[in-house]
Amino acid sequence: MVVLTSILTTGALTLTACGSRDDSGDGDSGDSGSTTLTIGVDAPLTGENSTTGLGIQYGAQIAVDDANKKNTVPGVKFKIKALDDKALPATGQQNATAFVGDKSVVGAVGPLNSGVAQTMTQVFSSADMVQISPANTNPELTMGKNWQTKPERPYKTYFRTATTDALQGGFAADYAYTGLKKKNVFVVDDKQTYGAGLAKLFNEAFTKLGGKVAETDHINTGDKDFGALVSKIKASKADLVYYGGQYDESALITKQLKDAGVKIPLFGGDGMFASTYIETAGTASEGDLATAIGVPVDTLPGAKAFVQTYKDKGYKGDYGAYGAYAYDATTAIINAVKAAKEAKKDITGNELRSKVVEEVQKTDFEGISGKLAFDEFGDTTNKQLTVYQVEKGKWKAVKTGTYDPS
């Protein structure tokens, strides 16, 4: 308790340095009620990973604007409070503390990075406040460290609308081996929770299929010069590079590979699936691949209005990776508030937060990303994944499906 109190106090004192963005829409929200409740959003809004982080923020904002316009919860108006974690775990923890300390906050959406989530979950759990990530994919977050042998849910307050790397790593390995006919892969990761975990699962699945991992290596986030890595890959005679990490480093890796004459594709996970990857790597990205959660947003009938609104508002960032999943995560919290209020009209404060956690667990509705429901671990029941490949300067979906790890 002494440690937790220290964490909470430190977070409260550093709130002013968190990069707060308190958005309540642009006039479309209306005055639907006298009570205002806040939904926190945590993501990297500046610096590394901000392209996808902003997609989360504005996906949540559109959900709040829609709910206010429709008066989804009579007597309640919602607003977004977005905090920038800069993809740093310590900052994410401070942001979680700030949300908990704000009495108007009823739940939180985010973060983007699994490593950041690991520092936030205990803070939200202690306050019995719901947290729904549209992007975290590390299996340990919902099923514990022994998830492969004895899954056990660490926190009842944590949920996610993204499927996990337990499926994504194998899905990518299967496509690399059976779809691309690659047999000799060089595996690299950025040593982070998400990247290292995803690379490990790809490695296991690829070798199980009969493929060979020529060599494995690691880089540091923020690195710019990958000359030594390129030399290793070239000497390995690998026919594919698999990368576990974000687009910031992978875009530079593929560019330096191609510049050195190593004309093999680079394959990564959803952390690589962003328009910025192509913009940074340029023509060197042609033919590269990435897996991403769900089916292509632009093909979902329910997401058409969302995509159009995002474009019409001129919102920055990339909605394609997690925008729709942030919208559905926000909507799940709003629906839970509605159910809690209907069950007990005068419910407020900590009692409301606790009741929202209970109602989110019961979530069952058709979202813009597809049907949304959560299993006993807090994971989405939507297990769809898609492989994308860069073709003529754009990500093009080449395969959508699910993966059975058994």
GROMACS .gro file of C-alpha atoms in nm, residues 39-316:
model
  278
   39ILE     CA    1  -1.347   0.888  -2.093
   40GLY     CA    2  -0.970   0.894  -2.075
   41VAL     CA    3  -0.757   0.811  -2.378
   42ASP     CA    4  -0.392   0.718  -2.340
   43ALA     CA    5  -0.169   0.681  -2.646
   44PRO     CA    6   0.149   0.822  -2.799
   45LEU     CA    7   0.018   1.148  -2.943
   46THR     CA    8   0.361   1.291  -3.024
   47GLY     CA    9   0.692   1.140  -3.124
   48GLU     CA   10   0.738   0.771  -3.202
   49ASN     CA   11   0.420   0.575  -3.281
   50SER     CA   12   0.209   0.894  -3.290
   51THR     CA   13   0.060   0.810  -3.630
   52THR     CA   14  -0.129   0.515  -3.481
   53GLY     CA   15  -0.169   0.683  -3.143
   54LEU     CA   16  -0.361   0.974  -3.294
   55GLY     CA   17  -0.581   0.723  -3.477
   56ILE     CA   18  -0.681   0.588  -3.133
   57GLN     CA   19  -0.752   0.934  -2.993
   58TYR     CA   20  -0.973   1.044  -3.278
   59GLY     CA   21  -1.145   0.707  -3.307
   60ALA     CA   22  -1.255   0.754  -2.946
   61GLN     CA   23  -1.351   1.116  -3.010
   62ILE     CA   24  -1.586   1.022  -3.295
   63ALA     CA   25  -1.753   0.760  -3.072
   64VAL     CA   26  -1.815   1.020  -2.802
   65ASP     CA   27  -1.950   1.273  -3.052
   66ASP     CA   28  -2.185   1.010  -3.196
   67ALA     CA   29  -2.310   0.908  -2.851
   68ASN     CA   30  -2.374   1.269  -2.749
   69LYS     CA   31  -2.553   1.342  -3.074
   70LYS     CA   32  -2.776   1.036  -3.032
   71ASN     CA   33  -2.825   1.102  -2.658
   72THR     CA   34  -2.724   0.741  -2.595
   73VAL     CA   35  -2.727   0.791  -2.218
   74PRO     CA   36  -3.010   1.031  -2.127
   75GLY     CA   37  -2.894   1.293  -1.880
   76VAL     CA   38  -2.525   1.232  -1.949
   77LYS     CA   39  -2.284   1.408  -2.182
   78PHE     CA   40  -1.944   1.249  -2.252
   79LYS     CA   41  -1.610   1.409  -2.329
   80ILE     CA   42  -1.262   1.281  -2.408
   81LYS     CA   43  -0.952   1.355  -2.202
   82ALA     CA   44  -0.650   1.245  -2.405
   83LEU     CA   45  -0.304   1.213  -2.246
   84ASP     CA   46   0.019   1.160  -2.436
   85ASP     CA   47   0.227   0.869  -2.307
   86LYS     CA   48   0.498   0.919  -2.574
   87ALA     CA   49   0.523   0.537  -2.586
   88LEU     CA   50   0.699   0.549  -2.247
   89PRO     CA   51   0.585   0.306  -1.971
   90ALA     CA   52   0.657   0.551  -1.687
   91THR     CA   53   0.452   0.823  -1.853
   92GLY     CA   54   0.169   0.580  -1.912
   93GLN     CA   55   0.165   0.501  -1.541
   94GLN     CA   56   0.149   0.872  -1.458
   95ASN     CA   57  -0.138   0.914  -1.702
   96ALA     CA   58  -0.329   0.624  -1.546
   97THR     CA   59  -0.285   0.788  -1.207
   98ALA     CA   60  -0.413   1.117  -1.348
   99PHE     CA   61  -0.725   0.948  -1.486
  100VAL     CA   62  -0.794   0.774  -1.157
  101GLY     CA   63  -0.756   1.101  -0.971
  102ASP     CA   64  -1.009   1.279  -1.192
  103LYS     CA   65  -1.351   1.207  -1.040
  104SER     CA   66  -1.527   1.265  -1.373
  105VAL     CA   67  -1.336   0.985  -1.549
  106VAL     CA   68  -1.545   0.669  -1.573
  107GLY     CA   69  -1.310   0.456  -1.783
  108ALA     CA   70  -1.007   0.465  -2.013
  109VAL     CA   71  -0.925   0.363  -2.370
  110GLY     CA   72  -0.567   0.266  -2.453
  111PRO     CA   73  -0.277   0.241  -2.458
  112LEU     CA   74  -0.115   0.150  -2.790
  113ASN     CA   75   0.195  -0.026  -2.657
  114SER     CA   76   0.182  -0.346  -2.452
  115GLY     CA   77   0.486  -0.238  -2.251
  116VAL     CA   78   0.305   0.080  -2.150
  117ALA     CA   79  -0.005  -0.119  -2.057
  118GLN     CA   80   0.196  -0.328  -1.810
  119THR     CA   81   0.256  -0.017  -1.598
  120MET     CA   82  -0.106   0.102  -1.611
  121THR     CA   83  -0.314  -0.206  -1.533
  122GLN     CA   84  -0.240  -0.216  -1.159
  123VAL     CA   85  -0.333   0.152  -1.119
  124PHE     CA   86  -0.671   0.102  -1.286
  125SER     CA   87  -0.732  -0.223  -1.100
  126SER     CA   88  -0.672  -0.056  -0.763
  127ALA     CA   89  -0.935   0.206  -0.853
  128ASP     CA   90  -1.174  -0.055  -1.000
  129MET     CA   91  -1.182   0.147  -1.322
  130VAL     CA   92  -1.227  -0.015  -1.662
  131GLN     CA   93  -0.950   0.000  -1.920
  132ILE     CA   94  -1.003  -0.116  -2.279
  133SER     CA   95  -0.712  -0.120  -2.521
  134PRO     CA   96  -0.781  -0.119  -2.896
  135ALA     CA   97  -0.421  -0.217  -2.973
  136ASN     CA   98  -0.238  -0.423  -2.706
  137THR     CA   99  -0.160  -0.774  -2.832
  138ASN     CA  100   0.073  -0.929  -2.573
  139PRO     CA  101  -0.104  -1.242  -2.434
  140GLU     CA  102   0.027  -1.193  -2.078
  141LEU     CA  103  -0.189  -0.884  -2.026
  142THR     CA  104  -0.507  -1.091  -2.011
  143MET     CA  105  -0.386  -1.443  -1.933
  144GLY     CA  106  -0.080  -1.392  -1.714
  145LYS     CA  107   0.282  -1.496  -1.753
  146ASN     CA  108   0.195  -1.866  -1.776
  147TRP     CA  109  -0.067  -1.812  -2.046
  148GLN     CA  110   0.060  -2.100  -2.260
  149THR     CA  111   0.030  -2.359  -1.982
  150LYS     CA  112  -0.198  -2.217  -1.713
  151PRO     CA  113  -0.384  -1.902  -1.821
  152GLU     CA  114  -0.506  -1.686  -1.536
  153ARG     CA  115  -0.654  -1.339  -1.564
  154PRO     CA  116  -0.444  -1.082  -1.372
  155TYR     CA  117  -0.695  -0.793  -1.369
  156LYS     CA  118  -1.074  -0.797  -1.409
  157THR     CA  119  -1.063  -0.429  -1.510
  158TYR     CA  120  -0.852  -0.482  -1.825
  159PHE     CA  121  -1.008  -0.561  -2.164
  160ARG     CA  122  -0.905  -0.527  -2.528
  161THR     CA  123  -1.072  -0.510  -2.867
  162ALA     CA  124  -0.754  -0.636  -3.038
  163THR     CA  125  -0.679  -1.004  -3.075
  164THR     CA  126  -0.347  -1.128  -2.938
  165ASP     CA  127  -0.001  -1.220  -3.060
  166ALA     CA  128  -0.079  -1.579  -2.966
  167LEU     CA  129  -0.269  -1.577  -3.295
  168GLN     CA  130  -0.090  -1.299  -3.485
  169GLY     CA  131   0.255  -1.458  -3.467
  170GLY     CA  132   0.130  -1.792  -3.594
  171PHE     CA  133  -0.090  -1.630  -3.859
  172ALA     CA  134   0.215  -1.449  -3.998
  173ALA     CA  135   0.431  -1.762  -3.981
  174ASP     CA  136   0.172  -1.965  -4.169
  175TYR     CA  137   0.146  -1.706  -4.444
  176ALA     CA  138   0.524  -1.676  -4.472
  177TYR     CA  139   0.570  -2.052  -4.499
  178THR     CA  140   0.266  -2.166  -4.697
  179GLY     CA  141   0.168  -1.845  -4.874
  180LEU     CA  142   0.503  -1.691  -4.961
  181LYS     CA  143   0.688  -2.026  -4.967
  182LYS     CA  144   0.970  -1.883  -4.755
  183LYS     CA  145   1.191  -2.139  -4.585
  184ASN     CA  146   1.483  -1.948  -4.431
  185VAL     CA  147   1.394  -1.647  -4.216
  186PHE     CA  148   1.604  -1.398  -4.021
  187VAL     CA  149   1.414  -1.285  -3.708
  188VAL     CA  150   1.475  -0.945  -3.543
  189ASP     CA  151   1.303  -0.769  -3.251
  190ASP     CA  152   1.331  -0.440  -3.063
  191LYS     CA  153   1.360  -0.598  -2.713
  192GLN     CA  154   1.027  -0.444  -2.610
  193THR     CA  155   0.735  -0.636  -2.458
  194TYR     CA  156   0.534  -0.634  -2.781
  195GLY     CA  157   0.815  -0.679  -3.032
  196ALA     CA  158   1.010  -0.949  -2.850
  197GLY     CA  159   0.694  -1.143  -2.767
  198LEU     CA  160   0.565  -1.134  -3.123
  199ALA     CA  161   0.901  -1.236  -3.272
  200LYS     CA  162   0.926  -1.529  -3.031
  201LEU     CA  163   0.580  -1.656  -3.126
  202PHE     CA  164   0.654  -1.620  -3.498
  203ASN     CA  165   0.980  -1.809  -3.449
  204GLU     CA  166   0.807  -2.096  -3.268
  205ALA     CA  167   0.528  -2.127  -3.525
  206PHE     CA  168   0.757  -2.100  -3.828
  207THR     CA  169   0.993  -2.375  -3.709
  208LYS     CA  170   0.696  -2.592  -3.613
  209LEU     CA  171   0.576  -2.567  -3.974
  210GLY     CA  172   0.915  -2.687  -4.097
  211GLY     CA  173   1.082  -2.355  -4.171
  212LYS     CA  174   1.434  -2.260  -4.066
  213VAL     CA  175   1.528  -1.955  -3.863
  214ALA     CA  176   1.867  -1.859  -4.005
  215GLU     CA  177   1.953  -1.632  -3.714
  216THR     CA  178   1.795  -1.402  -3.456
  217ASP     CA  179   1.907  -1.055  -3.352
  218HIS     CA  180   1.790  -0.754  -3.153
  219ILE     CA  181   1.797  -0.378  -3.198
  220ASN     CA  182   1.721  -0.084  -2.970
  221THR     CA  183   1.429   0.151  -3.018
  222GLY     CA  184   1.557   0.481  -3.148
  223ASP     CA  185   1.843   0.325  -3.346
  224LYS     CA  186   1.904   0.478  -3.689
  225ASP     CA  187   2.206   0.292  -3.827
  226PHE     CA  188   2.146  -0.077  -3.899
  227GLY     CA  189   2.461  -0.145  -4.102
  228ALA     CA  190   2.578  -0.430  -3.879
  229LEU     CA  191   2.235  -0.594  -3.885
  230VAL     CA  192   2.215  -0.563  -4.264
  231SER     CA  193   2.553  -0.737  -4.296
  232LYS     CA  194   2.433  -1.026  -4.078
  233ILE     CA  195   2.113  -1.064  -4.277
  234LYS     CA  196   2.303  -1.057  -4.605
  235ALA     CA  197   2.547  -1.325  -4.485
  236SER     CA  198   2.265  -1.548  -4.357
  237LYS     CA  199   2.120  -1.598  -4.707
  238ALA     CA  200   1.771  -1.557  -4.556
  239ASP     CA  201   1.481  -1.520  -4.798
  240LEU     CA  202   1.271  -1.312  -4.555
  241VAL     CA  203   1.323  -1.086  -4.254
  242TYR     CA  204   1.063  -1.101  -3.978
  243TYR     CA  205   1.058  -0.799  -3.747
  244GLY     CA  206   0.893  -0.767  -3.407
  245GLY     CA  207   0.849  -0.399  -3.326
  246GLN     CA  208   0.714  -0.068  -3.450
  247TYR     CA  209   0.727   0.111  -3.786
  248ASP     CA  210   0.985   0.372  -3.678
  249GLU     CA  211   1.280   0.132  -3.686
  250SER     CA  212   1.148  -0.121  -3.938
  251ALA     CA  213   1.111   0.146  -4.208
  252LEU     CA  214   1.479   0.229  -4.174
  253ILE     CA  215   1.582  -0.137  -4.164
  254THR     CA  216   1.408  -0.220  -4.491
  255LYS     CA  217   1.546   0.091  -4.660
  256GLN     CA  218   1.903   0.009  -4.556
  257LEU     CA  219   1.856  -0.354  -4.659
  258LYS     CA  220   1.745  -0.261  -5.010
  259ASP     CA  221   2.017   0.003  -5.041
  260ALA     CA  222   2.270  -0.272  -4.964
  261GLY     CA  223   2.129  -0.489  -5.241
  262VAL     CA  224   1.941  -0.732  -5.014
  263LYS     CA  225   1.619  -0.757  -5.212
  264ILE     CA  226   1.409  -0.964  -4.973
  265PRO     CA  227   1.082  -0.862  -4.809
  266LEU     CA  228   1.048  -0.748  -4.450
  267PHE     CA  229   0.745  -0.888  -4.264
  268GLY     CA  230   0.615  -0.746  -3.937
  269GLY     CA  231   0.315  -0.722  -3.708
  270ASP     CA  232   0.048  -0.459  -3.651
  271GLY     CA  233   0.306  -0.225  -3.499
  272MET     CA  234   0.443  -0.186  -3.851
  273PHE     CA  235   0.106  -0.138  -4.018
  274ALA     CA  236   0.096   0.238  -4.069
  275SER     CA  237   0.111   0.478  -4.361
  276THR     CA  238   0.423   0.632  -4.204
  277TYR     CA  239   0.613   0.308  -4.268
  278ILE     CA  240   0.565   0.348  -4.643
  279GLU     CA  241   0.627   0.723  -4.636
  280THR     CA  242   0.959   0.676  -4.453
  281ALA     CA  243   1.088   0.373  -4.642
  282GLY     CA  244   0.970   0.495  -4.983
  283THR     CA  245   1.008   0.252  -5.273
  284ALA     CA  246   1.215   0.021  -5.049
  285SER     CA  247   0.889  -0.080  -4.878
  286GLU     CA  248   0.743  -0.227  -5.198
  287GLY     CA  249   0.658  -0.592  -5.137
  288ASP     CA  250   0.695  -0.572  -4.759
  289LEU     CA  251   0.423  -0.722  -4.540
  290ALA     CA  252   0.249  -0.673  -4.209
  291THR     CA  253  -0.029  -0.842  -4.017
  292ALA     CA  254  -0.300  -0.635  -3.849
  293ILE     CA  255  -0.597  -0.708  -3.626
  294GLY     CA  256  -0.941  -0.757  -3.777
  295VAL     CA  257  -1.049  -0.712  -4.136
  296PRO     CA  258  -0.972  -0.402  -4.346
  297VAL     CA  259  -1.174  -0.115  -4.197
  298ASP     CA  260  -1.259   0.027  -4.539
  299THR     CA  261  -1.443  -0.297  -4.626
  300LEU     CA  262  -1.666  -0.298  -4.316
  301PRO     CA  263  -2.017  -0.170  -4.392
  302GLY     CA  264  -2.059  -0.044  -4.036
  303ALA     CA  265  -1.738   0.160  -4.053
  304LYS     CA  266  -1.820   0.364  -4.363
  305ALA     CA  267  -1.966   0.658  -4.172
  306PHE     CA  268  -1.673   0.647  -3.928
  307VAL     CA  269  -1.414   0.657  -4.206
  308GLN     CA  270  -1.595   0.942  -4.381
  309THR     CA  271  -1.624   1.142  -4.059
  310TYR     CA  272  -1.254   1.091  -3.983
  311LYS     CA  273  -1.163   1.222  -4.327
  312ASP     CA  274  -1.414   1.508  -4.321
  313LYS     CA  275  -1.284   1.631  -3.985
  314GLY     CA  276  -0.930   1.631  -4.120
  315TYR     CA  277  -0.807   1.437  -3.820
  316LYS     CA  278  -0.436   1.358  -3.814
   0.00000   0.00000   0.00000
